[in-house]
Amino acid sequence: MKIAIYGYGNLGRGVECALRQAPDTECVGVFTRRPPESVQTVLGAPVYHVDDLAAHKENIDVIIICGGSATDLPAMTPALAKEYNVVDSFDTHAAIPAHFAAVDAAAKEGGTVALISGGWDPGLFSLNRLYASAVLPEGKDYTFWGRGVSQGHSDAIRRIDGVADARQYTVPIDEALEAVRSGVNPDLTTRQKHLRECYVVAEEGADLARIEQEIKTMPNYFADYDTTVTFITAEELAANHSGIPHGGFVIRTGVTGKDGEHKHTIEYSLKLDSNPEFTASVLVAYARAVYKAASRGEVGCKTVFDVAPADLSPLSAEELRAKML
Amino acid sequence: MKIAIYGYGNLGRGVECALRQAPDTECVGVFTRRPPESVQTVLGAPVYHVDDLAAHKENIDVIIICGGSATDLPAMTPALAKEYNVVDSFDTHAAIPAHFAAVDAAAKEGGTVALISGGWDPGLFSLNRLYASAVLPEGKDYTFWGRGVSQGHSDAIRRIDGVADARQYTVPIDEALEAVRSGVNPDLTTRQKHLRECYVVAEEGADLARIEQEIKTMPNYFADYDTTVTFITAEELAANHSGIPHGGFVIRTGVTGKDGEHKHTIEYSLKLDSNPEFTASVLVAYARAVYKAASRGEVGCKTVFDVAPADLSPLSAEELRAKML
């Protein structure tokens, strides 16, 4: 399987590393909008300009598109799906149906296979919501995120006057998790589910009280949450908050029996040291599935819901039945 | 979807209840080897003798076979798959490849679809082993069972001279779970992973010390474990140990990054008040998938690895993308 990486930020670097861990894959190279000579890859993958992609077409089985969901992927994925098998990590939940329609049309036009919204949420978390609700139709499910860095919330803090740098952690609240696990099906407000922890480096002489007030009252981002603000030095931020951890929980509780007398809890959780590297690892597994589907002559757009689990593995069906079932 | 239940023990009763929770299914009836008039169903499903199955053939889309793995399923599933779409919960891990081959041949001969080894282990736990290992190829996974009742171990105790009744719980050891979650990839002995808790009702005048000794030294079942034996009355057994709870954990830890410097933990757990009812709920979801596959003209034997998640849900692909992705 010859895989190309399209876009080379944190996610693209993660894909380069993940491909090395997948012995049935080969990294064809990185395609970037920047001058190729300005890009240094982690493991030495060759770098090309996106304008030179067509010259490599015969050598590419699947492109893993590592762009952002806001503006990159809605344009890139349909455009590339007209010519290549592709995988992306489109994660704007509300816009998935429209993105699916655009990519499906492009893939059908091009005779290719595309998989959108790979990763862990959407992605592995979505799978767990689906499996759990199919098995326990009378029940309720909950998704919690964290403890992990929210890039969007960190950026929102950085835009405040007097802020030099910031890191925001989304933290699930233990009491809410326990209430959900108990099976009482609680109705939880936004504030009851997650805390927001902010670590802020202020510019010299900045009004700390004003910054804290601006963060805590920011609509959409913080006003609906219990938020803590801790001012730290740039050195402390670099030393203690340079990672990009994340994770979370998908929990479904439900009942079975003659009178719903038996309770069941299904819980899935992730604890990730590196959000982009883990997301990249999921994308590589789905690139394998796309390759297999294309090899069978399938065409069109898929999501994680449409992929049989066996297609994600390098093992044969026989090996899987003997070793993992 | 018209579903027949073949065999009516705890699992069959669970399927009858689970079908009521699946609005797109209809319970055609229960087929039993016992005299039908001797069988009282939980929710009033009609009862027929297995010899009368053929008379109902036109009215059956899928049969859920609720027999035991030791002797029932190896014969029943291939025989029924020659004529009907079927689902079973065959759970003798080592014998799965042979069972698959027999059922696959029968289903191909009959032009039917069969799914074997549905349930939670094999089943949902197998899925999680597969997904996690596909995403984190450099890692290690662990399966823990319990806290739950092991029917086989309970039966083994009951066969000891002087034992009137018994219930055995398999209990995962917290320290082992924590060691696994920490990502140190421990090598764990059988004794380090699970405890065995035995609640025993002795016959009047029986030698309790001898019974306890016989349990704790029983090869295969108990000798390799730390085992506790508690003698209780028949009334206590009925009051506190009449349920059939079970559950467990599938945990994979792995690394990503340039030098494997980032750790990740994927954890899936089940906490089940009723092992047979939960297993039954999984079988009903897979009966739906078998029905959809048969409707598409597919033929042959599948396992949970071969079923795209979307096939388990009564929702359409559009609804799933909009609501669950």
Tab-separated table of C-alpha atoms in Angstrom, chain A residues 1-295:
chain	number	residue	atom	x	y	z
A	1	MET	CA	0.000	0.000	0.000
A	2	LYS	CA	1.560	3.256	-1.137
A	3	ILE	CA	0.354	6.171	0.955
A	4	ALA	CA	0.827	9.900	0.307
A	5	ILE	CA	0.487	12.515	3.054
A	6	TYR	CA	-1.251	15.706	1.929
A	7	GLY	CA	-0.525	18.554	4.369
A	8	TYR	CA	2.217	18.457	6.975
A	9	GLY	CA	1.247	19.870	10.359
A	10	ASN	CA	0.974	17.876	13.590
A	11	LEU	CA	-1.406	15.386	11.968
A	12	GLY	CA	0.785	14.876	8.891
A	13	ARG	CA	3.813	14.262	11.102
A	14	GLY	CA	1.739	11.751	13.049
A	15	VAL	CA	0.815	9.922	9.845
A	16	GLU	CA	4.464	9.741	8.785
A	17	CYS	CA	5.302	8.062	12.125
A	18	ALA	CA	2.244	5.782	12.050
A	19	LEU	CA	3.091	4.514	8.554
A	20	ARG	CA	6.433	3.288	9.845
A	21	GLN	CA	4.530	1.122	12.359
A	22	ALA	CA	2.422	-0.444	9.596
A	23	PRO	CA	4.662	-2.906	7.755
A	24	ASP	CA	2.215	-3.297	4.858
A	25	THR	CA	2.436	0.422	4.006
A	26	GLU	CA	4.976	2.609	2.293
A	27	CYS	CA	5.152	6.393	2.605
A	28	VAL	CA	5.366	7.823	-0.925
A	29	GLY	CA	5.996	11.303	0.373
A	30	VAL	CA	4.612	14.475	1.845
A	31	PHE	CA	2.788	16.989	-0.365
A	32	THR	CA	2.745	20.549	0.950
A	33	ARG	CA	1.607	24.014	-0.101
A	34	ARG	CA	4.799	25.435	1.390
A	35	PRO	CA	8.119	25.499	-0.493
A	36	PRO	CA	9.205	21.830	-0.183
A	37	GLU	CA	12.765	22.751	0.716
A	38	SER	CA	11.439	24.601	3.782
A	39	VAL	CA	9.840	21.437	5.212
A	40	GLN	CA	11.878	19.012	7.319
A	41	THR	CA	10.112	15.674	7.829
A	42	VAL	CA	10.373	13.722	11.090
A	43	LEU	CA	11.573	10.463	9.549
A	44	GLY	CA	12.962	11.702	6.256
A	45	ALA	CA	9.943	11.226	3.990
A	46	PRO	CA	10.484	13.066	0.695
A	47	VAL	CA	8.655	16.383	0.356
A	48	TYR	CA	6.959	17.622	-2.817
A	49	HIS	CA	4.832	20.616	-3.692
A	50	VAL	CA	1.101	19.901	-3.993
A	51	ASP	CA	1.265	21.169	-7.555
A	52	ASP	CA	3.449	18.146	-8.402
A	53	LEU	CA	0.949	15.595	-7.096
A	54	ALA	CA	-0.221	14.454	-10.546
A	55	ALA	CA	3.318	13.412	-11.463
A	56	HIS	CA	3.156	10.826	-8.642
A	57	LYS	CA	-0.347	9.572	-9.378
A	58	GLU	CA	0.659	6.109	-10.587
A	59	ASN	CA	2.650	5.601	-7.406
A	60	ILE	CA	-0.144	6.467	-4.943
A	61	ASP	CA	-2.762	4.009	-3.662
A	62	VAL	CA	-4.323	6.247	-0.998
A	63	ILE	CA	-3.863	9.875	0.049
A	64	ILE	CA	-4.272	10.721	3.724
A	65	ILE	CA	-5.416	14.335	3.754
A	66	CYS	CA	-4.084	16.163	6.805
A	67	GLY	CA	-5.819	19.524	6.547
A	68	GLY	CA	-8.114	21.413	8.893
A	69	SER	CA	-11.866	20.910	8.969
A	70	ALA	CA	-12.773	24.608	8.884
A	71	THR	CA	-11.569	25.514	5.415
A	72	ASP	CA	-9.100	22.915	4.061
A	73	LEU	CA	-11.026	19.642	3.965
A	74	PRO	CA	-14.359	20.879	2.538
A	75	ALA	CA	-12.412	21.870	-0.596
A	76	MET	CA	-9.524	19.407	-0.604
A	77	THR	CA	-11.307	16.108	-0.025
A	78	PRO	CA	-13.868	16.365	-2.870
A	79	ALA	CA	-11.193	17.730	-5.229
A	80	LEU	CA	-8.737	14.929	-4.482
A	81	ALA	CA	-11.429	12.212	-4.403
A	82	LYS	CA	-12.056	12.834	-8.102
A	83	GLU	CA	-8.635	11.348	-8.845
A	84	TYR	CA	-7.426	9.419	-5.789
A	85	ASN	CA	-8.580	7.142	-3.012
A	86	VAL	CA	-8.577	9.382	0.039
A	87	VAL	CA	-9.002	9.435	3.828
A	88	ASP	CA	-9.698	12.527	5.908
A	89	SER	CA	-10.465	13.410	9.540
A	90	PHE	CA	-13.258	15.935	8.937
A	91	ASP	CA	-14.562	16.644	12.439
A	92	THR	CA	-17.212	19.348	12.215
A	93	HIS	CA	-20.051	17.063	13.334
A	94	ALA	CA	-22.910	19.247	12.082
A	95	ALA	CA	-21.417	19.570	8.601
A	96	ILE	CA	-20.736	15.872	8.061
A	97	PRO	CA	-23.852	15.169	5.922
A	98	ALA	CA	-22.938	17.959	3.476
A	99	HIS	CA	-19.287	16.921	3.369
A	100	PHE	CA	-20.322	13.310	2.795
A	101	ALA	CA	-22.547	14.304	-0.134
A	102	ALA	CA	-19.797	16.349	-1.793
A	103	VAL	CA	-17.150	13.649	-1.356
A	104	ASP	CA	-19.490	10.841	-2.391
A	105	ALA	CA	-20.344	12.635	-5.646
A	106	ALA	CA	-16.666	13.263	-6.361
A	107	ALA	CA	-15.637	9.680	-5.591
A	108	LYS	CA	-18.396	8.258	-7.763
A	109	GLU	CA	-17.365	10.581	-10.585
A	110	GLY	CA	-13.747	9.511	-10.217
A	111	GLY	CA	-14.364	5.822	-9.536
A	112	THR	CA	-12.497	6.092	-6.234
A	113	VAL	CA	-13.084	5.217	-2.589
A	114	ALA	CA	-13.101	7.901	0.091
A	115	LEU	CA	-13.412	7.673	3.848
A	116	ILE	CA	-14.316	10.840	5.744
A	117	SER	CA	-14.307	11.661	9.448
A	118	GLY	CA	-11.736	9.098	10.529
A	119	GLY	CA	-10.076	9.645	13.911
A	120	TRP	CA	-11.483	9.165	17.395
A	121	ASP	CA	-14.370	11.645	17.618
A	122	PRO	CA	-15.756	11.406	15.043
A	123	GLY	CA	-14.339	7.932	14.538
A	124	LEU	CA	-13.752	5.387	17.297
A	125	PHE	CA	-16.169	7.190	19.629
A	126	SER	CA	-18.834	7.173	16.902
A	127	LEU	CA	-18.363	3.423	16.463
A	128	ASN	CA	-18.872	2.878	20.144
A	129	ARG	CA	-22.012	5.024	20.199
A	130	LEU	CA	-23.375	2.921	17.327
A	131	TYR	CA	-22.437	-0.530	18.651
A	132	ALA	CA	-23.730	0.282	22.136
A	133	SER	CA	-27.043	1.701	20.960
A	134	ALA	CA	-27.611	-1.228	18.593
A	135	VAL	CA	-27.038	-3.693	21.434
A	136	LEU	CA	-28.934	-1.774	24.121
A	137	PRO	CA	-31.802	0.001	22.337
A	138	GLU	CA	-33.433	0.986	25.649
A	139	GLY	CA	-30.757	3.173	27.125
A	140	LYS	CA	-28.928	6.448	26.965
A	141	ASP	CA	-25.427	7.345	25.968
A	142	TYR	CA	-23.026	10.014	27.055
A	143	THR	CA	-19.772	11.288	25.619
A	144	PHE	CA	-17.189	13.027	27.806
A	145	TRP	CA	-13.977	14.560	26.514
A	146	GLY	CA	-10.642	14.962	28.224
A	147	ARG	CA	-8.587	15.423	30.130
A	148	GLY	CA	-7.130	17.067	27.063
A	149	VAL	CA	-5.993	20.154	25.267
A	150	SER	CA	-8.572	22.045	23.242
A	151	GLN	CA	-6.753	23.935	20.522
A	152	GLY	CA	-9.802	26.100	19.802
A	153	HIS	CA	-10.196	27.204	23.401
A	154	SER	CA	-6.462	27.806	23.760
A	155	ASP	CA	-6.576	30.015	20.678
A	156	ALA	CA	-9.578	31.940	22.033
A	157	ILE	CA	-7.629	32.814	25.179
A	158	ARG	CA	-4.592	33.907	23.169
A	159	ARG	CA	-6.726	36.464	21.344
A	160	ILE	CA	-7.415	38.331	24.622
A	161	ASP	CA	-5.480	41.560	25.032
A	162	GLY	CA	-2.513	41.075	27.356
A	163	VAL	CA	-2.211	37.291	26.833
A	164	ALA	CA	1.138	36.066	25.513
A	165	ASP	CA	0.293	32.358	25.425
A	166	ALA	CA	-2.246	29.928	26.845
A	167	ARG	CA	-3.201	26.295	27.124
A	168	GLN	CA	-6.731	25.106	27.892
A	169	TYR	CA	-7.622	21.647	29.200
A	170	THR	CA	-11.115	20.202	28.976
A	171	VAL	CA	-11.677	18.034	32.055
A	172	PRO	CA	-14.570	15.611	32.549
A	173	ILE	CA	-16.137	15.891	36.004
A	174	ASP	CA	-15.781	12.701	38.057
A	175	GLU	CA	-19.151	13.057	39.792
A	176	ALA	CA	-20.896	13.230	36.405
A	177	LEU	CA	-19.015	10.166	35.136
A	178	GLU	CA	-19.976	8.233	38.254
A	179	ALA	CA	-23.623	9.271	37.968
A	180	VAL	CA	-23.692	8.069	34.364
A	181	ARG	CA	-21.994	4.766	35.202
A	182	SER	CA	-24.538	4.128	37.954
A	183	GLY	CA	-27.264	3.877	35.322
A	184	VAL	CA	-29.564	6.585	36.716
A	185	ASN	CA	-29.559	8.300	33.282
A	186	PRO	CA	-28.945	11.777	34.656
A	187	ASP	CA	-29.772	14.893	32.662
A	188	LEU	CA	-26.500	16.775	32.805
A	189	THR	CA	-25.936	20.418	31.982
A	190	THR	CA	-22.841	21.555	30.137
A	191	ARG	CA	-21.464	22.844	33.450
A	192	GLN	CA	-22.021	19.506	35.166
A	193	LYS	CA	-20.132	17.487	32.547
A	194	HIS	CA	-16.854	19.334	32.007
A	195	LEU	CA	-14.520	21.816	33.687
A	196	ARG	CA	-12.209	24.131	31.766
A	197	GLU	CA	-8.698	24.590	33.151
A	198	CYS	CA	-6.735	27.500	31.683
A	199	TYR	CA	-3.002	28.098	32.028
A	200	VAL	CA	-2.174	31.607	30.883
A	201	VAL	CA	1.081	33.464	30.269
A	202	ALA	CA	0.339	37.182	30.612
A	203	GLU	CA	2.328	39.954	29.001
A	204	GLU	CA	4.379	42.050	31.392
A	205	GLY	CA	2.213	44.543	33.256
A	206	ALA	CA	-1.080	43.103	31.986
A	207	ASP	CA	-4.184	43.360	34.193
A	208	LEU	CA	-4.547	39.766	35.392
A	209	ALA	CA	-7.954	40.280	36.991
A	210	ARG	CA	-9.344	41.637	33.728
A	211	ILE	CA	-7.906	38.755	31.699
A	212	GLU	CA	-9.370	36.208	34.102
A	213	GLN	CA	-12.750	37.957	33.944
A	214	GLU	CA	-12.678	38.064	30.118
A	215	ILE	CA	-11.911	34.345	29.923
A	216	LYS	CA	-14.573	33.263	32.400
A	217	THR	CA	-17.337	35.298	30.765
A	218	MET	CA	-16.484	34.510	27.130
A	219	PRO	CA	-19.705	33.310	25.480
A	220	ASN	CA	-19.799	29.804	23.919
A	221	TYR	CA	-16.222	29.047	24.964
A	222	PHE	CA	-16.266	29.490	28.761
A	223	ALA	CA	-19.377	31.225	30.137
A	224	ASP	CA	-21.359	27.973	30.451
A	225	TYR	CA	-18.571	26.170	32.324
A	226	ASP	CA	-16.824	26.283	35.641
A	227	THR	CA	-13.478	27.640	34.547
A	228	THR	CA	-10.220	27.944	36.445
A	229	VAL	CA	-7.510	30.380	35.358
A	230	THR	CA	-3.909	29.940	36.521
A	231	PHE	CA	-1.233	32.401	35.498
A	232	ILE	CA	2.150	30.830	34.851
A	233	THR	CA	5.445	31.813	33.250
A	234	ALA	CA	6.396	31.065	29.668
A	235	GLU	CA	9.004	28.667	31.052
A	236	GLU	CA	6.393	26.779	33.072
A	237	LEU	CA	4.140	26.562	30.028
A	238	ALA	CA	6.966	25.117	27.956
A	239	ALA	CA	8.010	22.697	30.689
A	240	ASN	CA	4.622	21.416	31.804
A	241	HIS	CA	2.135	22.069	29.031
A	242	SER	CA	3.862	21.444	25.724
A	243	GLY	CA	2.144	18.096	25.027
A	244	ILE	CA	-1.130	17.597	23.185
A	245	PRO	CA	-2.843	14.942	25.318
A	246	HIS	CA	-6.514	14.129	24.976
A	247	GLY	CA	-9.032	11.374	25.450
A	248	GLY	CA	-12.482	10.813	26.807
A	249	PHE	CA	-15.299	8.406	27.499
A	250	VAL	CA	-18.317	7.008	25.672
A	251	ILE	CA	-20.706	5.365	28.131
A	252	ARG	CA	-24.064	3.784	27.437
A	253	THR	CA	-26.293	2.357	30.123
A	254	GLY	CA	-29.380	0.384	29.264
A	255	VAL	CA	-31.787	-2.221	30.519
A	256	THR	CA	-32.967	-5.674	29.442
A	257	GLY	CA	-35.331	-8.321	30.762
A	258	LYS	CA	-39.005	-8.913	31.203
A	259	ASP	CA	-39.544	-5.577	32.944
A	260	GLY	CA	-36.245	-3.836	32.212
A	261	GLU	CA	-35.017	-5.151	35.559
A	262	HIS	CA	-31.394	-5.754	34.522
A	263	LYS	CA	-28.977	-2.868	34.034
A	264	HIS	CA	-25.929	-2.914	31.799
A	265	THR	CA	-23.074	-0.478	31.331
A	266	ILE	CA	-20.856	-0.315	28.248
A	267	GLU	CA	-17.879	1.992	28.613
A	268	TYR	CA	-15.179	2.926	26.122
A	269	SER	CA	-12.354	5.231	27.020
A	270	LEU	CA	-9.214	6.659	25.494
A	271	LYS	CA	-6.234	8.166	27.297
A	272	LEU	CA	-3.909	9.664	24.715
A	273	ASP	CA	-0.496	11.255	25.178
A	274	SER	CA	-0.689	12.732	21.673
A	275	ASN	CA	-4.014	13.568	20.098
A	276	PRO	CA	-2.609	14.116	16.571
A	277	GLU	CA	-0.459	10.970	16.582
A	278	PHE	CA	-3.353	8.795	17.743
A	279	THR	CA	-5.697	10.354	15.181
A	280	ALA	CA	-3.026	9.673	12.554
A	281	SER	CA	-2.859	6.020	13.637
A	282	VAL	CA	-6.609	5.678	13.123
A	283	LEU	CA	-6.316	7.279	9.664
A	284	VAL	CA	-3.629	4.795	8.625
A	285	ALA	CA	-5.856	1.858	9.636
A	286	TYR	CA	-8.708	3.326	7.576
A	287	ALA	CA	-6.368	3.940	4.643
A	288	ARG	CA	-5.831	0.177	4.672
A	289	ALA	CA	-9.601	-0.355	4.570
A	290	VAL	CA	-9.959	2.112	1.690
A	291	TYR	CA	-7.234	0.306	-0.206
A	292	LYS	CA	-8.956	-3.058	0.283
A	293	ALA	CA	-12.338	-1.637	-0.761
A	294	ALA	CA	-10.829	-0.076	-3.882
A	295	SER	CA	-9.102	-3.372	-4.692
